[in-house]
Coordinates of C-alpha atoms in Angstrom, one line a residue:
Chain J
X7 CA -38.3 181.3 195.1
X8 CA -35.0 182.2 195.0
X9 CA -33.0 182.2 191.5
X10 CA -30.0 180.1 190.7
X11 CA -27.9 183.3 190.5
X12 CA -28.8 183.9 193.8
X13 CA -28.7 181.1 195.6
X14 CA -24.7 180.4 194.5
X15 CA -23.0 183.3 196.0
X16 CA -24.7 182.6 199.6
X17 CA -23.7 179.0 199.4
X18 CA -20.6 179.9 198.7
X19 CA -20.0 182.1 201.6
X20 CA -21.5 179.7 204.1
X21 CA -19.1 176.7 202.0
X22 CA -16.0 179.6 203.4
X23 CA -17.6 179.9 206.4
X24 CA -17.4 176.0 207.3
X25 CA -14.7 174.6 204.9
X26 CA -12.3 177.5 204.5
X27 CA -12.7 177.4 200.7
X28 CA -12.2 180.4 198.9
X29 CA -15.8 181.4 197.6
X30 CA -14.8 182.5 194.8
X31 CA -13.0 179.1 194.1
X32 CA -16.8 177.9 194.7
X33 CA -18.4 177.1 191.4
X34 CA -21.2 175.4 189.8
X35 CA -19.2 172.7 188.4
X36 CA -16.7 171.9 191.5
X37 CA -17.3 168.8 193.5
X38 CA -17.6 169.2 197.1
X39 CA -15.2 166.1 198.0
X40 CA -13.3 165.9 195.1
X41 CA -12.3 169.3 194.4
X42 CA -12.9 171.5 197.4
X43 CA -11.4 168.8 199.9
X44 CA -15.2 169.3 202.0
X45 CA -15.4 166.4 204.4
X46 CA -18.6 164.0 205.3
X47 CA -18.6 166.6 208.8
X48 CA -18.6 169.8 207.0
X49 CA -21.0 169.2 204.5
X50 CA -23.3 168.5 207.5
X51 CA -22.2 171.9 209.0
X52 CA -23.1 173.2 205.4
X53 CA -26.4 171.7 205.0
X54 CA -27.5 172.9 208.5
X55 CA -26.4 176.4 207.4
X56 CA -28.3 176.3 204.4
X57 CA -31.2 175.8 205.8
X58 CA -31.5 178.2 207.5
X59 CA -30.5 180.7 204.9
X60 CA -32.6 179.8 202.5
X61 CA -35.9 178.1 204.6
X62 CA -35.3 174.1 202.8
X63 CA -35.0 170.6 204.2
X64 CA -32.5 168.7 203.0
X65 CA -32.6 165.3 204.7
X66 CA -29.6 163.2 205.0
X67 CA -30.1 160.7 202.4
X68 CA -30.8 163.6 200.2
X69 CA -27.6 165.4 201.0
X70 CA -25.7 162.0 200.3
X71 CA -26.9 163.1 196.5
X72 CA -25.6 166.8 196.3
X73 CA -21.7 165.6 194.6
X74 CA -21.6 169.3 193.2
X75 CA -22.0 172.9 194.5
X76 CA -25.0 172.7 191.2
X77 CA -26.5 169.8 192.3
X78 CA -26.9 171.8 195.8
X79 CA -28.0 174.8 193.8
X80 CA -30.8 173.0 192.2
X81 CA -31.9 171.0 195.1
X82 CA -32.2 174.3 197.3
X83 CA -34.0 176.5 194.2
X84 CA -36.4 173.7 193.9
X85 CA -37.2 173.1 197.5
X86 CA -37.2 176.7 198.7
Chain V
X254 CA 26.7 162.7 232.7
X255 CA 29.2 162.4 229.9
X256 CA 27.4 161.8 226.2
X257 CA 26.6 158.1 225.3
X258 CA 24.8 158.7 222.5
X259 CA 21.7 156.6 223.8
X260 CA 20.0 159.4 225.6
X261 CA 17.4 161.6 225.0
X262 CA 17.6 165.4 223.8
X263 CA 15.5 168.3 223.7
X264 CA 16.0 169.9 219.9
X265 CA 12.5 172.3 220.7
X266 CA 10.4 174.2 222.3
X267 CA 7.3 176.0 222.2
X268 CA 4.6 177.6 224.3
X269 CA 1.8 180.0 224.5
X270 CA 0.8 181.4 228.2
X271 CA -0.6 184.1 230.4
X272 CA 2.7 185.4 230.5
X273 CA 3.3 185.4 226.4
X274 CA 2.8 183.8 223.3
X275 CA 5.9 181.9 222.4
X276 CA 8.6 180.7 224.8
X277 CA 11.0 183.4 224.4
X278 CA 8.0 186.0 225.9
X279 CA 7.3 183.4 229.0
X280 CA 10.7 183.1 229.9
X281 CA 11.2 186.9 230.2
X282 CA 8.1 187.3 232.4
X283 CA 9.3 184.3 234.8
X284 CA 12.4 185.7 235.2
X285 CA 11.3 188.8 235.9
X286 CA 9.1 187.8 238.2
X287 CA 6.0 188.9 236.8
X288 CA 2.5 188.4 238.2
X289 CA 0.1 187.5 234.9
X290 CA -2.8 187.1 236.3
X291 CA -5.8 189.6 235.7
X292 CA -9.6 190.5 236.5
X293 CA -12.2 188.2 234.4
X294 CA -13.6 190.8 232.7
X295 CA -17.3 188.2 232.0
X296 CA -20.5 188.7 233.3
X297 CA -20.8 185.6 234.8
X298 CA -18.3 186.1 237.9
X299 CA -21.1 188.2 239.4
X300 CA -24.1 186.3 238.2
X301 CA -22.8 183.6 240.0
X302 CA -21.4 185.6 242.8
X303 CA -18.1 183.5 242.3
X304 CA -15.7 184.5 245.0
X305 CA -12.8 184.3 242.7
X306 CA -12.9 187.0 240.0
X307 CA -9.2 186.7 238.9
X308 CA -7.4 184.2 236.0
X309 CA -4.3 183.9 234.5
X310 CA -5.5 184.3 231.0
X311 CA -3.0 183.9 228.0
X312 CA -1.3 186.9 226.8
X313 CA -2.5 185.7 222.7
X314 CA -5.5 185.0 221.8
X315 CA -5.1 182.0 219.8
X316 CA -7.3 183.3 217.7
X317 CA -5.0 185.9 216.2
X318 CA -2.8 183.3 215.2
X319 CA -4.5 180.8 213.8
X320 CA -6.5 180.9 210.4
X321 CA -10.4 181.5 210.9
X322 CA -11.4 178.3 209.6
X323 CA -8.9 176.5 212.1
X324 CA -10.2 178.2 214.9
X325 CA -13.5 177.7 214.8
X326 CA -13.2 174.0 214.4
X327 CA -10.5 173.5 217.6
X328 CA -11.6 173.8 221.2
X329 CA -9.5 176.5 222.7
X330 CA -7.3 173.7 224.7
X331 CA -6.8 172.3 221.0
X332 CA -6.1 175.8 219.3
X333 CA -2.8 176.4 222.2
X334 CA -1.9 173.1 221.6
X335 CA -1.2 173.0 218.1
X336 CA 0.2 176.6 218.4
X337 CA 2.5 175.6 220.9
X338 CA 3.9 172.8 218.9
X339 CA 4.0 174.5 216.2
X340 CA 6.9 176.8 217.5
X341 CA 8.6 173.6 219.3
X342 CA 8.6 171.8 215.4
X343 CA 9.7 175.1 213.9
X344 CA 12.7 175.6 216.5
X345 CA 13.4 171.6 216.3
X346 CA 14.1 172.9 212.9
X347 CA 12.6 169.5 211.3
X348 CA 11.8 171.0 208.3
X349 CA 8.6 169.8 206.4
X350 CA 6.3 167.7 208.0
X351 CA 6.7 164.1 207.5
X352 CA 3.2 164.0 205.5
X353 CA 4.1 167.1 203.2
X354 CA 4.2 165.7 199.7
X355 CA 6.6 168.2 198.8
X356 CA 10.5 168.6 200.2
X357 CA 12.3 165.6 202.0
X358 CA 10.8 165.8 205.3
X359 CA 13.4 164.9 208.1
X360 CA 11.6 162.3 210.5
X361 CA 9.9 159.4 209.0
X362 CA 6.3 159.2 210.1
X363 CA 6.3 155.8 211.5
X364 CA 9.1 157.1 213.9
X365 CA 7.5 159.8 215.4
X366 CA 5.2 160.1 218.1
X367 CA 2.7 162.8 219.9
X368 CA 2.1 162.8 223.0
X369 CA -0.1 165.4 224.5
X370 CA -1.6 165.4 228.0
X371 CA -4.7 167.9 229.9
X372 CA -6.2 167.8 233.0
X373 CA -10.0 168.8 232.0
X374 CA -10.0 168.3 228.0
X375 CA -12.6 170.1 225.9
X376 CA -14.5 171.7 228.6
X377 CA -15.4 174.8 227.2
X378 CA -16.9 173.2 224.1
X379 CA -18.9 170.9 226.1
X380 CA -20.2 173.3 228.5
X381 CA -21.0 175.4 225.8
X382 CA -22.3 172.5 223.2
X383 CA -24.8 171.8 226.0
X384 CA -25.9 175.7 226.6
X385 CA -26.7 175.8 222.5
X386 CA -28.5 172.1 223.0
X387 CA -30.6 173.5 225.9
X388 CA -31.1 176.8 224.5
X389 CA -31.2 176.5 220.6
X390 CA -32.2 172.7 220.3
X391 CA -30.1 169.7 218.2
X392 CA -29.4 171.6 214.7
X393 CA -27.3 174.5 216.5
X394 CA -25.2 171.8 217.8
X395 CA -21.8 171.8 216.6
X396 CA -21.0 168.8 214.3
X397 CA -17.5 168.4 215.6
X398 CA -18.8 169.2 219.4
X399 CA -17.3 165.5 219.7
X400 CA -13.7 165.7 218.7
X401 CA -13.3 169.3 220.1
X402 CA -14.7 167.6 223.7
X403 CA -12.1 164.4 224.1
X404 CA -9.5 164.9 226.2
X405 CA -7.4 163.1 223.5
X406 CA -8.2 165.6 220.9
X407 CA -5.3 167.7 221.4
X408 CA -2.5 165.0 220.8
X409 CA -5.0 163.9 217.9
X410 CA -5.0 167.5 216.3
X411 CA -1.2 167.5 216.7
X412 CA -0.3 164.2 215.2
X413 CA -2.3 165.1 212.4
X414 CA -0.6 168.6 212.1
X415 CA 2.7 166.4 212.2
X416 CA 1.5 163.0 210.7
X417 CA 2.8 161.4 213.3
X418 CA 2.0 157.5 212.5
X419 CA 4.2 155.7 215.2
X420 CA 1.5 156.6 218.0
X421 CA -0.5 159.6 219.4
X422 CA -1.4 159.3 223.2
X423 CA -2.9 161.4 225.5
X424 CA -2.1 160.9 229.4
X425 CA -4.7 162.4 232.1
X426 CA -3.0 163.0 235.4
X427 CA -4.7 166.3 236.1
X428 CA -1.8 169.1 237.0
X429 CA 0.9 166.3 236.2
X430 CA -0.4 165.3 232.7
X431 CA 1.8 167.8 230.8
X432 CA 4.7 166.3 232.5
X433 CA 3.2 162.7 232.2
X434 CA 3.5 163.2 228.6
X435 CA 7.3 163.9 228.7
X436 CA 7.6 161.3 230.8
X437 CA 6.0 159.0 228.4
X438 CA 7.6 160.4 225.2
X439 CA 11.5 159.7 227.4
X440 CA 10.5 155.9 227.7
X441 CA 9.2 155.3 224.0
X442 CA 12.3 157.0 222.9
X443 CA 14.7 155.1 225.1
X444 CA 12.6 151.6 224.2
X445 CA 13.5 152.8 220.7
X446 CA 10.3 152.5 219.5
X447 CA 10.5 155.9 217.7
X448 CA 13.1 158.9 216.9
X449 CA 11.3 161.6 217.5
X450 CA 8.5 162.5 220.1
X451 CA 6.4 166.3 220.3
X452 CA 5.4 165.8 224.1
X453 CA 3.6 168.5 225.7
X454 CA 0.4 169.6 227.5
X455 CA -2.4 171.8 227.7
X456 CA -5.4 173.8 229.0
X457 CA -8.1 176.3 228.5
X458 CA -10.9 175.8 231.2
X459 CA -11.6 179.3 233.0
X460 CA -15.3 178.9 233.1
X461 CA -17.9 179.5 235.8
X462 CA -18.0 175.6 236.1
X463 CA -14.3 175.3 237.0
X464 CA -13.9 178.2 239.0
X465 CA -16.9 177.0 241.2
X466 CA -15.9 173.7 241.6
X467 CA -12.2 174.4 242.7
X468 CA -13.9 177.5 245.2
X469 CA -15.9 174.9 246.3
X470 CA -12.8 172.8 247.2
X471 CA -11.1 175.5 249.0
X472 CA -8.3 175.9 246.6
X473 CA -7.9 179.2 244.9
X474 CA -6.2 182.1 245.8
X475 CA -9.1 185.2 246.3
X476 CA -7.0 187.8 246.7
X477 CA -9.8 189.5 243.6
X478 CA -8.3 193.7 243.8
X479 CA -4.8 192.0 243.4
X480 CA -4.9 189.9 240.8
X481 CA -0.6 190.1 240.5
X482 CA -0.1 189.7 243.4
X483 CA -2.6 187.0 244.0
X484 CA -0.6 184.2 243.4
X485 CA 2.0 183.7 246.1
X486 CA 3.8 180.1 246.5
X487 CA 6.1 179.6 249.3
X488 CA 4.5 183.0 251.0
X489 CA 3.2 183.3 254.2
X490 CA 0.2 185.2 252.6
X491 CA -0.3 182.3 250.1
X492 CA -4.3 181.3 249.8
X493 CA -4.5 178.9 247.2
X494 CA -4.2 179.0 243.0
X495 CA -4.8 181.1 240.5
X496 CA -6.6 179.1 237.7
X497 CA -4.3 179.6 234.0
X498 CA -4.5 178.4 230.6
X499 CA -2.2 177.8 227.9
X500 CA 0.2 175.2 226.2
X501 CA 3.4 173.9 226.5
X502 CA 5.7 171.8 224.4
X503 CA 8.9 170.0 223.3
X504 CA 10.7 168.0 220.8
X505 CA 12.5 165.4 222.3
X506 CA 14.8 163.2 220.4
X507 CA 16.7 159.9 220.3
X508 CA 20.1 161.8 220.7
X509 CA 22.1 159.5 218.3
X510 CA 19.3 160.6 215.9
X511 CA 19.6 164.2 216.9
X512 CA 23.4 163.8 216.2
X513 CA 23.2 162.6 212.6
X514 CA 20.7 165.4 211.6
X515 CA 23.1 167.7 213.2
X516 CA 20.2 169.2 215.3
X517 CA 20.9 172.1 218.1
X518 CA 20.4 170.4 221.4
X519 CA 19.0 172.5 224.6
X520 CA 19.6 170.1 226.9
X521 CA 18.8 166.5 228.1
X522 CA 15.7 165.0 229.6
X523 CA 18.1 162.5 231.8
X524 CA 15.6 160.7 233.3
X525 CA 11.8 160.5 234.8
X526 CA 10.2 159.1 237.8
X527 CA 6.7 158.2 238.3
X528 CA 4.8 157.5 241.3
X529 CA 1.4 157.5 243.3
X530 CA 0.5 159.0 246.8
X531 CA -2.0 156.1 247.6
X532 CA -2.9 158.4 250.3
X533 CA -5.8 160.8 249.4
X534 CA -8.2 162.1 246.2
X535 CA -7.0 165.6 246.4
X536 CA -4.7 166.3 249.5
X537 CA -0.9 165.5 249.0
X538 CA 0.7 163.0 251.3
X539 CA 1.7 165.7 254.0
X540 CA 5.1 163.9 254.4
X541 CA 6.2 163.7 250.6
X542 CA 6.8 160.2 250.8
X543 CA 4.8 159.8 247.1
X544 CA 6.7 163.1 245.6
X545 CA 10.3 162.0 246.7
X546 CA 10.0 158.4 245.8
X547 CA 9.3 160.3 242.4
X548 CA 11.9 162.4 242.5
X549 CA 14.5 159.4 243.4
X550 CA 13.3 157.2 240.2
X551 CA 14.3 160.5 238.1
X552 CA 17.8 160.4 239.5
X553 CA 17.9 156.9 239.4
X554 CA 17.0 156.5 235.8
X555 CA 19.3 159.5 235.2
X556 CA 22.0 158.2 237.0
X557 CA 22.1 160.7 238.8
X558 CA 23.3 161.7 243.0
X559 CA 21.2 163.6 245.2
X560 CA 24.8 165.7 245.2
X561 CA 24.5 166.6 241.6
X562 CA 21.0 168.3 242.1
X563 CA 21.4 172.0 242.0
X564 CA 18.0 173.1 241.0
X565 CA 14.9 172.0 241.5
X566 CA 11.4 173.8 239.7
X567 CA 8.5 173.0 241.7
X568 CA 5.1 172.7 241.3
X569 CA 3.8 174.7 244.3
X570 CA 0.5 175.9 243.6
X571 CA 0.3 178.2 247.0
X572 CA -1.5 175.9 248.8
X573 CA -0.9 175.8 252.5
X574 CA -0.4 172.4 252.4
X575 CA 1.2 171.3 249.7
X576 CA 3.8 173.5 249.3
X577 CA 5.3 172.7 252.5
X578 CA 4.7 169.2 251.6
X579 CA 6.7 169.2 248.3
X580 CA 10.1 171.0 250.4
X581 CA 9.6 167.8 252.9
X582 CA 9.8 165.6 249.7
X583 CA 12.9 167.5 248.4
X584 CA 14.8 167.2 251.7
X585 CA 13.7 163.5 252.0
X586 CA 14.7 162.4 247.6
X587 CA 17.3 165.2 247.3
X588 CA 19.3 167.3 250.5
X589 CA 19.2 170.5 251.5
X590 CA 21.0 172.1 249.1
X591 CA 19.2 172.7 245.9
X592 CA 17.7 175.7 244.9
X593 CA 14.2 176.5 244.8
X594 CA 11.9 178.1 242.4
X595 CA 8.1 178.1 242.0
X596 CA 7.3 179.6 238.7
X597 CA 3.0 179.6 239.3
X598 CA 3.5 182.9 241.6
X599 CA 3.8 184.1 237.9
X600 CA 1.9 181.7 235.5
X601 CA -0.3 181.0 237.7
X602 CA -1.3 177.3 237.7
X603 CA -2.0 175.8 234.0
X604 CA -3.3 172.3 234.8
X605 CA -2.9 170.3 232.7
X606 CA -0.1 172.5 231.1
X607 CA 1.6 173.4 233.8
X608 CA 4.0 170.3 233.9
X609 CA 5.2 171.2 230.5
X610 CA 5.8 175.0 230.5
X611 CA 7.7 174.4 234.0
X612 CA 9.9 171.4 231.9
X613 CA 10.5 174.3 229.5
X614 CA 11.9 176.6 232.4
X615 CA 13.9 173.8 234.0
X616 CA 15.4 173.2 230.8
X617 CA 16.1 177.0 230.2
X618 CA 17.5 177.3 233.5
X619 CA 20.1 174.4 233.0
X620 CA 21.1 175.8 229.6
X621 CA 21.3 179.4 230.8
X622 CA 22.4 179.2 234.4
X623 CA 19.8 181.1 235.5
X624 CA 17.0 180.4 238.1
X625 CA 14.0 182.8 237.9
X626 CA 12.6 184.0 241.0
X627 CA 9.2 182.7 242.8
X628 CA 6.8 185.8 242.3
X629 CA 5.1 187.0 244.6
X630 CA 7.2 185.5 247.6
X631 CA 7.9 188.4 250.4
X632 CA 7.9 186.4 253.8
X633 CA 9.3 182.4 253.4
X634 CA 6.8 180.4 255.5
X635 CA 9.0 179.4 258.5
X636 CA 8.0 176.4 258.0
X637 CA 9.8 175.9 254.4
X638 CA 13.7 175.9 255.5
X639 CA 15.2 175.6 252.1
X640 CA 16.6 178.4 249.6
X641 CA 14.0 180.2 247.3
X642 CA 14.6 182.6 244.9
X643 CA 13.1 185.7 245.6
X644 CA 13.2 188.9 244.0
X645 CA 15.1 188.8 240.7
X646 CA 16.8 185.8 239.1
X647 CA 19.8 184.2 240.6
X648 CA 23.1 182.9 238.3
X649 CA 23.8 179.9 238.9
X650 CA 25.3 177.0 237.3
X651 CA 23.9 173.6 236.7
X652 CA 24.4 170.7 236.6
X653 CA 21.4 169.4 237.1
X654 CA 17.8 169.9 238.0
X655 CA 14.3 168.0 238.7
X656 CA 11.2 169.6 237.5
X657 CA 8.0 168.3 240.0
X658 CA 4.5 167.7 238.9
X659 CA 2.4 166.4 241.1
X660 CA -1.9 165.6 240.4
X661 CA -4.7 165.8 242.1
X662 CA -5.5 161.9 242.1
X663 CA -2.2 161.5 243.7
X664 CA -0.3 161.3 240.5
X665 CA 3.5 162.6 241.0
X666 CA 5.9 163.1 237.6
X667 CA 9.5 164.3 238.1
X668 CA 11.9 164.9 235.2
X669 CA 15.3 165.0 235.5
X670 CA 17.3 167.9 233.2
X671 CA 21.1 168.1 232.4
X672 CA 23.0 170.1 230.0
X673 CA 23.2 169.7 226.7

């Protein structure tokens, strides 16, 4: 099971892959709407993405949930 | 043709094409007569043993211009759109965009329109969307496979670039869509419905698909070991088209808006003229009677005489038939006296682009005085008894002069240019 630590920098790189965010500018706290301007489409892009990085499901109506890059973090650390 | 105030002006212009990536670029390989097309250098022209091996393929990828992130989410006919209009906002010299928060922005959204027209749309991106579905299954999909596959996405990604709230519209007329547009963006301007209109079109479709499909149709030039030389309108040697991609556009204005901003004008868009064949799916009406009723609406609505003609830009592809057919038109709408160019012996032939980068040269050639020769064109078909330029560029001054577009579908667009 992949750590925390671990888990964030990859997100953040596939989050600058998709969105064009900065990865550092990715951090636990930031909203994905609110503060990194991510759209309904590119968090789909994301998710996709992150499952295959790191092996997890997340089902829509869970990724309705994730409002911050730590909510994502946990979700995919306790579902890898 | 002297200044009312109540007509409309061209304050911009931008491009990207085989030939260069701005307009500047294009307009020094037209009038030098340059041959852009090149060998597709792709596996697939010999998997499919395609008999046409040769494109016009832009000179930029768009993909050294715009930002990663931007790229990836545009279809390639959306990434030379927005470039394109880019350069024509930037040399309209309109300043911020009507949505920046920041600075005073010098058109009012809910005056400004887009207007961007292509013959295919998002092809690439849907033959490719549906390779990944076959190959990879649903999650490789793209999620924005949608938007970068409508044919309206272009003019969408544009007025978004600009803001534009007044209306964002997207003509298909195959090879006359680009033109379709400025036509379109000339009568919402002189309706007064807006003050400013980016009007344009644009194309990226060499793919196996379309390559097939138009060799199937008996359309394309094959001349493969010379891809230069391969496109040859007006010649005796002339086989058909070579396929092109790329993106032209302009800023047209209300000029009594144009005036009180103080904007540089490069010349007028006079007047347009639509019309239909009614005669056939693909073939052009062998004598012109579609094209020049076309071409006489432009000088009508331009208040115009045949007499005041000097130029006209045509769209000969190199066709055998419709190149001949288009000089019947001219003689029939026009006289025998205006001077001929056909600039797809060097673009090639952009689709639904083409109508717009030609507009561009027409509009150079008016402002500059000078016609750029046809490419390619060694031996005049006997049959075409009107003068073409040949060989370099000619000086001449203008008056006047028609751009023609003409679609398969039977769609004809002429635009009538004057001097600023």
């Amino acid at each position: 099971m992949a750590t925390n630590e671990e888990i964030l920098p990859d997100l953040a790189s596939i989050v600058e892959e998709v969105a064009g965010v900065d990865a550092a500018e990715v951090t636990a706290e930031k909203s994905f709407v609110d503060d990194l301007d991510i759209d309904s489409l590119s968090m789909v892009e994301i998710a996709v993405q992150a499952e295959d990085k790191f092996g997890v499901k997340i089902p829509d109506d869970e990724l309705a949930k994730l409002t911050t890059v730590q909510d994502a973090v946990n979700y995919i650390s306790s579902h890898s | 043709m002297s200044s009312t105030g109540q007509g409309v002006v061209v304050t911009g212009m931008g491009a990207t094409t085989p030939l260069g990536g701005d307009v500047a670029t294009t307009w020094d390989g037209l009038l030098a007569g340059r041959g852009a097309a090149s060998k597709i250098e792709e596996d697939w022209v010999d998997t499919f043993e395609l008999p046409v091996k040769i494109a016009s393929q832009l000179a930029v990828e768009p993909s050294e211009i715009l930002k990663r992130v931007e790229a990836r989410r545009l279809d390639r006919s959306e990434q030379t759109a927005i470039i394109a209009a880019r350069e024509a906002w930037q040399h309209a010299d309109l300043g911020d965009y009507p949505n920046a928060e920041d600075g005073s922005p010098k058109v009012d959204a809910l005056r400004l329109a887009v207007i961007v027209g292509t013959g295919i749309g998002g092809a690439l991106t849907l033959l490719g969307q549906d390779d990944i579905l076959e190959q990879q299954g649903l999650r490789k999909v793209a999620v924005l496979t949608i938007p970068m596959l409508m044919p309206n996405g272009p003019a969408a990604h544009v007025g978004l670039e600009f803001g534009a709230a007044a209306g964002v519209h997207a003509p298909v007329s195959a090879c006359a869509s680009g033109a379709e547009a400025i036509a379109w963006g000339w009568r919402m301007l002189m309706a007064n419905e807006v003050d400013v209109v980016v009007a344009g079109g644009t194309e990226a479709c060499i793919h196996p698909i379309t390559l097939a499909g138009f060799s199937q149709a008996r359309t394309m030039a094959l001349r493969n070991d010379e891809p230069e030389r391969a496109s040859r309108p007006f010649d005796t040697g002339r086989n058909g088209f070579v396929l092109g991609e790329g993106a032209g556009m302009v800023v047209l204005e209300r000029e009594e808006f144009a005036q009180a901003r103080g904007a540089t004008v490069h010349g007028r868009l006079a007047g347009i003229g639509t019309s239909a064949d009614a005669y056939h799916i693909t073939a052009p009406d062998p004598e012109g009677t579609g094209q020049s009723r076309a071409i006489a609406a432009a000088l009508r609505t331009a208040g115009l005489e045949p007499s005041d003609i000097g130029h006209v830009n045509c769209h000969a592809t190199a066709t055998s038939v419709g190149d001949v057919a288009e000089t019947v038109a001219v003689k029939k709408s026009i006289g025998d006296h205006p001077v001929l160019t056909a600039p797809k012996g060097s673009l090639g032939h952009l689709l639904g682009a083409a109508g717009a980068v030609e507009a561009i040269s027409t509009i150079l050639s008016v402002r500059e005085g000078l016609i750029p020769p046809t490419a390619n064109l060694e031996e005049l078909d006997p049959d075409v008894t009107l003068d073409v330029v040949a060989g370099e560029a000619r000086k001449q001054s203008l008056d006047a002069a028609i751009s023609d577009s003409f679609g398969f579908g039977g769609h004809n667009v002429c635009l009538a240019i004057t001097p600023a």
